[in-house]
PDB file of C-alpha atoms in Angstrom:
ATOM      1  CA  UNK A   1     -19.524  -3.141  46.218  1.00 33.00           C
ATOM      2  CA  UNK A   2     -16.784  -4.710  44.156  1.00 38.00           C
ATOM      3  CA  UNK A   3     -13.325  -4.420  45.646  1.00 40.00           C
ATOM      4  CA  UNK A   4     -10.808  -2.613  43.452  1.00 41.00           C
ATOM      5  CA  UNK A   5      -7.910  -4.873  42.551  1.00 46.00           C
ATOM      6  CA  UNK A   6      -5.257  -4.737  39.892  1.00 60.00           C
ATOM      7  CA  UNK A   7      -7.682  -5.576  37.128  1.00 80.00           C
ATOM      8  CA  UNK A   8      -8.344  -8.847  35.397  1.00 89.00           C
ATOM      9  CA  UNK A   9      -5.394 -10.386  33.514  1.00 91.00           C
ATOM     10  CA  UNK A  10      -7.850 -12.003  31.110  1.00 92.00           C
ATOM     11  CA  UNK A  11      -8.742 -10.438  27.762  1.00 84.00           C
ATOM     12  CA  UNK A  12     -12.052 -11.704  26.350  1.00 81.00           C
ATOM     13  CA  UNK A  13     -12.885 -10.135  23.017  1.00 72.00           C
ATOM     14  CA  UNK A  14     -12.240 -10.720  19.335  1.00 62.00           C
ATOM     15  CA  UNK A  15      -8.553 -10.587  18.530  1.00 58.00           C
ATOM     16  CA  UNK A  16      -7.327  -9.559  21.978  1.00 67.00           C
ATOM     17  CA  UNK A  17      -4.149 -11.384  22.957  1.00 70.00           C
ATOM     18  CA  UNK A  18      -4.629 -13.484  26.105  1.00 72.00           C
ATOM     19  CA  UNK A  19      -2.045 -13.253  28.883  1.00 62.00           C
ATOM     20  CA  UNK A  20      -0.816 -16.703  27.890  1.00 71.00           C
ATOM     21  CA  UNK A  21      -1.058 -17.875  24.278  1.00 84.00           C
ATOM     22  CA  UNK A  22      -1.407 -21.453  25.445  1.00 84.00           C
ATOM     23  CA  UNK A  23      -1.330 -24.364  23.035  1.00 87.00           C
ATOM     24  CA  UNK A  24      -0.196 -22.340  20.012  1.00 93.00           C
ATOM     25  CA  UNK A  25       3.573 -22.909  20.092  1.00 92.00           C
ATOM     26  CA  UNK A  26       3.623 -24.693  16.727  1.00 93.00           C
ATOM     27  CA  UNK A  27       1.644 -21.921  15.065  1.00 95.00           C
ATOM     28  CA  UNK A  28       3.760 -19.085  16.478  1.00 94.00           C
ATOM     29  CA  UNK A  29       6.944 -20.898  15.366  1.00 94.00           C
ATOM     30  CA  UNK A  30       5.650 -20.943  11.785  1.00 95.00           C
ATOM     31  CA  UNK A  31       4.723 -17.258  11.965  1.00 95.00           C
ATOM     32  CA  UNK A  32       8.091 -16.358  13.476  1.00 94.00           C
ATOM     33  CA  UNK A  33       9.756 -18.161  10.566  1.00 93.00           C
ATOM     34  CA  UNK A  34       7.773 -15.927   8.176  1.00 93.00           C
ATOM     35  CA  UNK A  35       9.326 -12.839   9.753  1.00 92.00           C
ATOM     36  CA  UNK A  36      12.773 -14.418   9.854  1.00 90.00           C
ATOM     37  CA  UNK A  37      12.495 -15.073   6.123  1.00 88.00           C
ATOM     38  CA  UNK A  38      11.569 -11.452   5.452  1.00 88.00           C
ATOM     39  CA  UNK A  39      14.613 -10.134   7.262  1.00 79.00           C
ATOM     40  CA  UNK A  40      17.038 -12.657   5.775  1.00 74.00           C
ATOM     41  CA  UNK A  41      18.918 -12.110   2.496  1.00 68.00           C
ATOM     42  CA  UNK A  42      16.501 -12.958  -0.284  1.00 60.00           C
ATOM     43  CA  UNK A  43      16.862 -16.277  -2.033  1.00 50.00           C
ATOM     44  CA  UNK A  44      15.538 -16.940  -5.516  1.00 48.00           C
ATOM     45  CA  UNK A  45      12.629 -18.997  -4.273  1.00 51.00           C
ATOM     46  CA  UNK A  46       9.753 -16.970  -2.871  1.00 55.00           C
ATOM     47  CA  UNK A  47       8.431 -17.135   0.684  1.00 72.00           C
ATOM     48  CA  UNK A  48       5.435 -19.390   1.201  1.00 86.00           C
ATOM     49  CA  UNK A  49       2.137 -17.675   2.075  1.00 94.00           C
ATOM     50  CA  UNK A  50       0.526 -18.949   5.269  1.00 96.00           C
ATOM     51  CA  UNK A  51      -3.166 -19.815   5.610  1.00 97.00           C
ATOM     52  CA  UNK A  52      -4.745 -19.903   9.085  1.00 97.00           C
ATOM     53  CA  UNK A  53      -8.005 -21.876   8.991  1.00 96.00           C
ATOM     54  CA  UNK A  54     -10.381 -22.660  11.805  1.00 94.00           C
ATOM     55  CA  UNK A  55     -13.903 -22.191  13.161  1.00 92.00           C
ATOM     56  CA  UNK A  56     -14.903 -19.009  14.956  1.00 88.00           C
ATOM     57  CA  UNK A  57     -13.668 -18.496  18.491  1.00 83.00           C
ATOM     58  CA  UNK A  58     -10.465 -20.543  18.271  1.00 90.00           C
ATOM     59  CA  UNK A  59      -8.025 -17.623  18.098  1.00 88.00           C
ATOM     60  CA  UNK A  60      -7.230 -16.986  14.419  1.00 92.00           C
ATOM     61  CA  UNK A  61      -7.316 -13.211  14.819  1.00 89.00           C
ATOM     62  CA  UNK A  62      -5.213 -13.504  17.973  1.00 90.00           C
ATOM     63  CA  UNK A  63      -2.504 -15.190  15.893  1.00 94.00           C
ATOM     64  CA  UNK A  64      -2.727 -12.438  13.272  1.00 93.00           C
ATOM     65  CA  UNK A  65      -2.333  -9.806  15.965  1.00 91.00           C
ATOM     66  CA  UNK A  66       0.581 -11.750  17.421  1.00 93.00           C
ATOM     67  CA  UNK A  67       2.531 -11.619  14.156  1.00 94.00           C
ATOM     68  CA  UNK A  68       1.607  -7.967  13.596  1.00 92.00           C
ATOM     69  CA  UNK A  69       3.040  -6.985  16.979  1.00 91.00           C
ATOM     70  CA  UNK A  70       6.106  -9.141  16.403  1.00 92.00           C
ATOM     71  CA  UNK A  71       6.619  -7.530  12.987  1.00 93.00           C
ATOM     72  CA  UNK A  72       6.595  -4.078  14.556  1.00 89.00           C
ATOM     73  CA  UNK A  73       9.443  -5.112  16.842  1.00 90.00           C
ATOM     74  CA  UNK A  74      11.494  -6.536  13.980  1.00 89.00           C
ATOM     75  CA  UNK A  75      11.462  -3.654  11.487  1.00 87.00           C
ATOM     76  CA  UNK A  76       8.861  -5.274   9.241  1.00 91.00           C
ATOM     77  CA  UNK A  77       6.006  -3.096   7.965  1.00 88.00           C
ATOM     78  CA  UNK A  78       2.719  -4.874   8.765  1.00 90.00           C
ATOM     79  CA  UNK A  79      -0.302  -3.848   6.691  1.00 86.00           C
ATOM     80  CA  UNK A  80      -3.730  -5.277   7.411  1.00 80.00           C
ATOM     81  CA  UNK A  81      -7.345  -4.919   6.405  1.00 69.00           C
ATOM     82  CA  UNK A  82     -10.356  -7.182   6.705  1.00 62.00           C
ATOM     83  CA  UNK A  83     -12.407  -6.910   3.520  1.00 60.00           C
ATOM     84  CA  UNK A  84     -11.784  -6.822  -0.212  1.00 56.00           C
ATOM     85  CA  UNK A  85     -14.839  -6.134  -2.363  1.00 51.00           C
ATOM     86  CA  UNK A  86     -15.301  -5.754  -6.074  1.00 47.00           C
ATOM     87  CA  UNK A  87     -15.167  -2.364  -7.772  1.00 44.00           C
ATOM     88  CA  UNK A  88     -18.970  -2.256  -8.041  1.00 45.00           C
ATOM     89  CA  UNK A  89     -19.435  -2.745  -4.296  1.00 44.00           C
ATOM     90  CA  UNK A  90     -19.316  -0.032  -1.620  1.00 37.00           C
ATOM     91  CA  UNK A  91     -16.977  -0.292   1.336  1.00 37.00           C
ATOM     92  CA  UNK A  92     -13.435  -1.509   1.788  1.00 45.00           C
ATOM     93  CA  UNK A  93     -11.518  -2.720  -1.252  1.00 52.00           C
ATOM     94  CA  UNK A  94      -8.126  -2.607  -2.937  1.00 60.00           C
ATOM     95  CA  UNK A  95      -8.227   1.176  -2.720  1.00 59.00           C
ATOM     96  CA  UNK A  96      -8.386   0.955   1.063  1.00 62.00           C
ATOM     97  CA  UNK A  97      -5.467  -1.453   1.100  1.00 68.00           C
ATOM     98  CA  UNK A  98      -3.401   1.148  -0.698  1.00 64.00           C
ATOM     99  CA  UNK A  99      -4.404   3.805   1.812  1.00 64.00           C
ATOM    100  CA  UNK A 100      -3.480   1.448   4.649  1.00 66.00           C
ATOM    101  CA  UNK A 101      -0.180   0.761   2.941  1.00 68.00           C
ATOM    102  CA  UNK A 102       0.572   4.460   2.775  1.00 61.00           C
ATOM    103  CA  UNK A 103      -0.504   5.118   6.335  1.00 60.00           C
ATOM    104  CA  UNK A 104       0.564   8.317   8.083  1.00 54.00           C
ATOM    105  CA  UNK A 105       4.251   8.040   7.182  1.00 58.00           C
ATOM    106  CA  UNK A 106       5.543  10.970   5.127  1.00 58.00           C
ATOM    107  CA  UNK A 107       8.259   8.825   3.548  1.00 61.00           C
ATOM    108  CA  UNK A 108       5.781   6.402   1.983  1.00 60.00           C
ATOM    109  CA  UNK A 109       3.521   9.277   0.945  1.00 60.00           C
ATOM    110  CA  UNK A 110       6.487  10.897  -0.776  1.00 64.00           C
ATOM    111  CA  UNK A 111       7.238   7.664  -2.626  1.00 62.00           C
ATOM    112  CA  UNK A 112       3.644   7.420  -3.807  1.00 61.00           C
ATOM    113  CA  UNK A 113       3.633  11.049  -4.897  1.00 62.00           C
ATOM    114  CA  UNK A 114       6.880  10.616  -6.810  1.00 66.00           C
ATOM    115  CA  UNK A 115       5.300   7.729  -8.722  1.00 63.00           C
ATOM    116  CA  UNK A 116       2.373   9.919  -9.717  1.00 61.00           C
ATOM    117  CA  UNK A 117      -0.154   7.596  -8.068  1.00 60.00           C
ATOM    118  CA  UNK A 118      -3.289   9.155  -6.569  1.00 57.00           C
ATOM    119  CA  UNK A 119      -4.913   7.530  -3.541  1.00 57.00           C
ATOM    120  CA  UNK A 120      -7.693  10.044  -2.989  1.00 56.00           C
ATOM    121  CA  UNK A 121      -9.909  11.927  -5.387  1.00 56.00           C
ATOM    122  CA  UNK A 122     -10.355  15.683  -4.972  1.00 54.00           C
ATOM    123  CA  UNK A 123     -13.579  15.158  -3.014  1.00 58.00           C
ATOM    124  CA  UNK A 124     -11.889  12.784  -0.579  1.00 56.00           C
ATOM    125  CA  UNK A 125     -13.103   9.504  -2.098  1.00 57.00           C
ATOM    126  CA  UNK A 126     -10.660   6.705  -2.715  1.00 54.00           C
ATOM    127  CA  UNK A 127      -9.578   6.200  -6.297  1.00 57.00           C
ATOM    128  CA  UNK A 128     -11.479   3.826  -8.614  1.00 56.00           C
ATOM    129  CA  UNK A 129     -10.485   0.161  -8.433  1.00 57.00           C
ATOM    130  CA  UNK A 130      -8.866   0.092 -11.889  1.00 61.00           C
ATOM    131  CA  UNK A 131      -6.575   2.980 -11.016  1.00 64.00           C
ATOM    132  CA  UNK A 132      -5.859   1.461  -7.602  1.00 63.00           C
ATOM    133  CA  UNK A 133      -4.865  -1.811  -9.249  1.00 67.00           C
ATOM    134  CA  UNK A 134      -2.394  -0.068 -11.546  1.00 69.00           C
ATOM    135  CA  UNK A 135      -1.130   2.067  -8.671  1.00 72.00           C
ATOM    136  CA  UNK A 136      -0.606  -0.928  -6.415  1.00 78.00           C
ATOM    137  CA  UNK A 137       1.663  -2.528  -9.002  1.00 79.00           C
ATOM    138  CA  UNK A 138       3.764   0.628  -9.094  1.00 79.00           C
ATOM    139  CA  UNK A 139       3.848   1.320  -5.364  1.00 79.00           C
ATOM    140  CA  UNK A 140       4.685  -2.086  -3.946  1.00 84.00           C
ATOM    141  CA  UNK A 141       8.084  -2.633  -5.634  1.00 87.00           C
ATOM    142  CA  UNK A 142       9.181   0.811  -4.435  1.00 81.00           C
ATOM    143  CA  UNK A 143       8.024   0.175  -0.874  1.00 82.00           C
ATOM    144  CA  UNK A 144       9.585  -3.285  -0.802  1.00 87.00           C
ATOM    145  CA  UNK A 145      12.897  -1.875  -1.993  1.00 85.00           C
ATOM    146  CA  UNK A 146      12.999   0.135   1.232  1.00 83.00           C
ATOM    147  CA  UNK A 147      11.629  -2.304   3.816  1.00 86.00           C
ATOM    148  CA  UNK A 148      10.015  -5.744   4.195  1.00 91.00           C
ATOM    149  CA  UNK A 149       6.215  -5.834   4.174  1.00 91.00           C
ATOM    150  CA  UNK A 150       3.877  -8.327   5.835  1.00 93.00           C
ATOM    151  CA  UNK A 151       0.328  -8.367   4.471  1.00 91.00           C
ATOM    152  CA  UNK A 152      -2.176  -9.632   7.042  1.00 92.00           C
ATOM    153  CA  UNK A 153      -5.630 -10.559   5.743  1.00 89.00           C
ATOM    154  CA  UNK A 154      -8.457 -11.581   8.057  1.00 90.00           C
ATOM    155  CA  UNK A 155     -11.902 -13.015   7.227  1.00 88.00           C
ATOM    156  CA  UNK A 156     -10.629 -13.823   3.729  1.00 90.00           C
ATOM    157  CA  UNK A 157     -13.627 -16.061   3.025  1.00 89.00           C
ATOM    158  CA  UNK A 158     -15.648 -12.817   2.732  1.00 85.00           C
ATOM    159  CA  UNK A 159     -13.366 -11.198   0.128  1.00 83.00           C
ATOM    160  CA  UNK A 160     -14.567 -10.747  -3.434  1.00 80.00           C
ATOM    161  CA  UNK A 161     -12.892 -13.668  -5.308  1.00 85.00           C
ATOM    162  CA  UNK A 162     -12.118 -11.637  -8.426  1.00 82.00           C
ATOM    163  CA  UNK A 163     -10.425  -8.783  -6.573  1.00 77.00           C
ATOM    164  CA  UNK A 164      -8.720 -11.219  -4.232  1.00 83.00           C
ATOM    165  CA  UNK A 165      -7.293 -13.294  -7.076  1.00 87.00           C
ATOM    166  CA  UNK A 166      -5.840 -10.242  -8.836  1.00 82.00           C
ATOM    167  CA  UNK A 167      -4.205  -9.006  -5.651  1.00 83.00           C
ATOM    168  CA  UNK A 168      -2.745 -12.377  -4.675  1.00 89.00           C
ATOM    169  CA  UNK A 169      -1.384 -13.081  -8.152  1.00 89.00           C
ATOM    170  CA  UNK A 170       0.311  -9.676  -8.191  1.00 86.00           C
ATOM    171  CA  UNK A 171       1.802 -10.378  -4.784  1.00 88.00           C
ATOM    172  CA  UNK A 172       3.063 -13.746  -5.982  1.00 89.00           C
ATOM    173  CA  UNK A 173       4.871 -12.004  -8.842  1.00 89.00           C
ATOM    174  CA  UNK A 174       6.582  -9.706  -6.373  1.00 89.00           C
ATOM    175  CA  UNK A 175       7.527 -12.563  -4.069  1.00 89.00           C
ATOM    176  CA  UNK A 176       8.856 -14.679  -6.926  1.00 87.00           C
ATOM    177  CA  UNK A 177      11.002 -11.713  -7.947  1.00 87.00           C
ATOM    178  CA  UNK A 178      12.721 -12.031  -4.573  1.00 87.00           C
ATOM    179  CA  UNK A 179      11.194  -8.945  -2.987  1.00 90.00           C
ATOM    180  CA  UNK A 180      10.662  -9.067   0.817  1.00 92.00           C
ATOM    181  CA  UNK A 181       6.915  -9.580   0.890  1.00 93.00           C
ATOM    182  CA  UNK A 182       4.974 -12.113   2.950  1.00 94.00           C
ATOM    183  CA  UNK A 183       1.278 -12.897   3.295  1.00 94.00           C
ATOM    184  CA  UNK A 184      -0.705 -14.422   6.139  1.00 96.00           C
ATOM    185  CA  UNK A 185      -4.391 -15.084   5.414  1.00 95.00           C
ATOM    186  CA  UNK A 186      -7.015 -16.218   7.914  1.00 94.00           C
ATOM    187  CA  UNK A 187     -10.555 -17.480   7.557  1.00 93.00           C
ATOM    188  CA  UNK A 188     -13.068 -20.132   8.541  1.00 93.00           C
ATOM    189  CA  UNK A 189     -12.854 -23.679   7.148  1.00 93.00           C
ATOM    190  CA  UNK A 190     -14.359 -22.232   3.934  1.00 92.00           C
ATOM    191  CA  UNK A 191     -11.057 -20.424   3.310  1.00 94.00           C
ATOM    192  CA  UNK A 192      -9.396 -23.025   1.087  1.00 93.00           C
ATOM    193  CA  UNK A 193     -12.490 -23.438  -1.092  1.00 93.00           C
ATOM    194  CA  UNK A 194     -12.718 -19.661  -1.459  1.00 93.00           C
ATOM    195  CA  UNK A 195      -9.056 -19.399  -2.416  1.00 94.00           C
ATOM    196  CA  UNK A 196      -9.511 -22.070  -5.087  1.00 93.00           C
ATOM    197  CA  UNK A 197     -12.273 -19.910  -6.535  1.00 93.00           C
ATOM    198  CA  UNK A 198      -9.980 -16.846  -6.491  1.00 91.00           C
ATOM    199  CA  UNK A 199      -7.194 -18.819  -8.221  1.00 92.00           C
ATOM    200  CA  UNK A 200      -4.285 -17.087  -6.436  1.00 89.00           C
ATOM    201  CA  UNK A 201      -1.583 -19.227  -8.017  1.00 84.00           C
ATOM    202  CA  UNK A 202       0.082 -20.298  -4.771  1.00 87.00           C
ATOM    203  CA  UNK A 203      -2.161 -22.818  -2.995  1.00 86.00           C
ATOM    204  CA  UNK A 204       0.156 -25.722  -3.686  1.00 87.00           C
ATOM    205  CA  UNK A 205       3.064 -23.692  -2.291  1.00 88.00           C
ATOM    206  CA  UNK A 206       1.374 -22.248   0.787  1.00 92.00           C
ATOM    207  CA  UNK A 207       1.464 -23.536   4.349  1.00 94.00           C
ATOM    208  CA  UNK A 208      -1.777 -24.292   6.145  1.00 95.00           C
ATOM    209  CA  UNK A 209      -2.230 -23.841   9.891  1.00 95.00           C
ATOM    210  CA  UNK A 210      -5.446 -25.543  10.934  1.00 95.00           C
ATOM    211  CA  UNK A 211      -6.314 -24.328  14.430  1.00 95.00           C
ATOM    212  CA  UNK A 212      -9.082 -25.728  16.552  1.00 93.00           C
ATOM    213  CA  UNK A 213      -9.934 -26.123  20.218  1.00 93.00           C
ATOM    214  CA  UNK A 214      -7.174 -26.114  22.805  1.00 93.00           C
ATOM    215  CA  UNK A 215      -5.940 -29.345  24.298  1.00 93.00           C
ATOM    216  CA  UNK A 216      -7.070 -30.120  27.844  1.00 94.00           C
ATOM    217  CA  UNK A 217      -3.677 -29.168  29.286  1.00 94.00           C
ATOM    218  CA  UNK A 218      -3.399 -25.936  27.263  1.00 93.00           C
ATOM    219  CA  UNK A 219      -6.917 -24.844  28.230  1.00 92.00           C
ATOM    220  CA  UNK A 220      -6.167 -25.358  31.910  1.00 95.00           C
ATOM    221  CA  UNK A 221      -2.851 -23.532  31.653  1.00 94.00           C
ATOM    222  CA  UNK A 222      -4.576 -20.612  29.932  1.00 92.00           C
ATOM    223  CA  UNK A 223      -6.809 -20.165  32.983  1.00 93.00           C
ATOM    224  CA  UNK A 224      -4.474 -21.198  35.789  1.00 94.00           C
ATOM    225  CA  UNK A 225      -1.248 -19.364  34.858  1.00 94.00           C
ATOM    226  CA  UNK A 226      -2.704 -15.797  34.759  1.00 94.00           C
ATOM    227  CA  UNK A 227      -4.053 -16.285  38.290  1.00 96.00           C
ATOM    228  CA  UNK A 228      -0.727 -17.610  39.544  1.00 94.00           C
ATOM    229  CA  UNK A 229       1.227 -14.799  37.903  1.00 93.00           C
ATOM    230  CA  UNK A 230      -0.931 -12.356  39.884  1.00 93.00           C
ATOM    231  CA  UNK A 231      -0.269 -14.198  43.140  1.00 94.00           C
ATOM    232  CA  UNK A 232      -3.572 -16.081  43.320  1.00 95.00           C
ATOM    233  CA  UNK A 233      -4.011 -19.826  43.799  1.00 96.00           C
ATOM    234  CA  UNK A 234      -6.554 -21.949  41.919  1.00 97.00           C
ATOM    235  CA  UNK A 235      -7.664 -25.177  43.575  1.00 97.00           C
ATOM    236  CA  UNK A 236      -7.518 -28.235  41.260  1.00 96.00           C
ATOM    237  CA  UNK A 237     -11.237 -28.909  41.668  1.00 96.00           C
ATOM    238  CA  UNK A 238     -12.077 -25.295  40.795  1.00 97.00           C
ATOM    239  CA  UNK A 239      -9.864 -25.458  37.721  1.00 97.00           C
ATOM    240  CA  UNK A 240     -11.698 -28.557  36.502  1.00 95.00           C
ATOM    241  CA  UNK A 241     -15.053 -26.789  36.826  1.00 96.00           C
ATOM    242  CA  UNK A 242     -13.691 -23.778  34.941  1.00 96.00           C
ATOM    243  CA  UNK A 243     -12.321 -26.014  32.193  1.00 93.00           C
ATOM    244  CA  UNK A 244     -15.688 -27.733  31.815  1.00 94.00           C
ATOM    245  CA  UNK A 245     -17.408 -24.357  31.490  1.00 95.00           C
ATOM    246  CA  UNK A 246     -14.966 -23.136  28.817  1.00 94.00           C
ATOM    247  CA  UNK A 247     -15.075 -26.409  26.862  1.00 94.00           C
ATOM    248  CA  UNK A 248     -11.514 -25.784  25.512  1.00 94.00           C
ATOM    249  CA  UNK A 249     -12.562 -22.753  23.415  1.00 92.00           C
ATOM    250  CA  UNK A 250      -9.888 -20.014  23.695  1.00 91.00           C
ATOM    251  CA  UNK A 251     -12.546 -17.281  23.689  1.00 89.00           C
ATOM    252  CA  UNK A 252     -14.662 -18.947  26.377  1.00 92.00           C
ATOM    253  CA  UNK A 253     -11.506 -19.623  28.371  1.00 92.00           C
ATOM    254  CA  UNK A 254     -10.954 -15.885  28.610  1.00 91.00           C
ATOM    255  CA  UNK A 255     -14.602 -15.224  29.471  1.00 92.00           C
ATOM    256  CA  UNK A 256     -14.613 -17.794  32.260  1.00 95.00           C
ATOM    257  CA  UNK A 257     -11.242 -16.622  33.561  1.00 95.00           C
ATOM    258  CA  UNK A 258     -12.402 -13.018  33.747  1.00 94.00           C
ATOM    259  CA  UNK A 259     -15.699 -13.913  35.430  1.00 95.00           C
ATOM    260  CA  UNK A 260     -13.943 -16.009  38.078  1.00 96.00           C
ATOM    261  CA  UNK A 261     -11.321 -13.302  38.598  1.00 96.00           C
ATOM    262  CA  UNK A 262     -14.074 -10.738  39.201  1.00 95.00           C
ATOM    263  CA  UNK A 263     -15.807 -13.077  41.663  1.00 95.00           C
ATOM    264  CA  UNK A 264     -12.529 -13.588  43.541  1.00 96.00           C
ATOM    265  CA  UNK A 265     -11.953  -9.818  43.713  1.00 94.00           C
ATOM    266  CA  UNK A 266     -15.534  -9.267  44.874  1.00 94.00           C
ATOM    267  CA  UNK A 267     -14.964 -11.714  47.716  1.00 94.00           C
ATOM    268  CA  UNK A 268     -11.687 -10.014  48.649  1.00 94.00           C
ATOM    269  CA  UNK A 269      -9.733 -13.244  48.276  1.00 95.00           C
ATOM    270  CA  UNK A 270      -6.546 -14.350  46.567  1.00 95.00           C
ATOM    271  CA  UNK A 271      -7.558 -17.955  46.045  1.00 96.00           C
ATOM    272  CA  UNK A 272     -10.138 -19.688  43.871  1.00 96.00           C
ATOM    273  CA  UNK A 273     -12.174 -22.670  45.018  1.00 96.00           C
ATOM    274  CA  UNK A 274     -15.368 -24.283  43.746  1.00 91.00           C
ATOM    275  CA  UNK A 275     -17.463 -21.825  45.758  1.00 92.00           C
ATOM    276  CA  UNK A 276     -15.892 -18.843  44.002  1.00 95.00           C
ATOM    277  CA  UNK A 277     -16.410 -20.466  40.596  1.00 94.00           C
ATOM    278  CA  UNK A 278     -20.061 -21.161  41.415  1.00 90.00           C
ATOM    279  CA  UNK A 279     -20.706 -17.461  42.027  1.00 84.00           C
TER     280      UNK A 279
END
């Protein structure tokens, strides 16, 4: 029977923040600058949108969640959604973005109501895309006059290019007007090609973060440090075996770390050697 310990400090799973965001200092500095720019007095030049590109499993969604949590601590309203389809497609679209923007807050709902914008039809369906598009243009300046907004878009390579282009161009207008709006978009290496197709009007002024596998040192730190912070010791030879198994992928690093943690707990030990890793 497995011994009951304090629980694994590792967090395998899409988008879950690991205990140590190893090897991503440069990326988090750029994202922190985005939030700093939102809270600073507005200059005439607009903030630069940020594009996070990389293959699956390297931690793009983790970075998006990092900036969302940071925004919540810094009085910035973070709004996110993961699909944008055309008006003739079912599912999430610009209408859902508007509903996410409104959220449960009575103050924002009151602002929307005062503008005469409807988010839901009488039967509970979201409004048609054309009405949502007009409503978005009316709502956003009012919301931005009250608080900064960070728009977080994941899996952007799946968005409908036509709808995406309209949304991004509207956002660029708001940003160029000096309103406190920022955008962070993430997708696979197809992201830039997809954005060219959408014609957002900002590619030459955006900042690209191209994330890939962790460095050897960062991958080892990501597995070793959580053990040490919980009072466990990892032998150098065991760490090398773990690193080989994870192959520097952030996601696999968390999987391997959790599996080894569970094996250590099962054995009732507070140290990790090659034997523990082999189990």
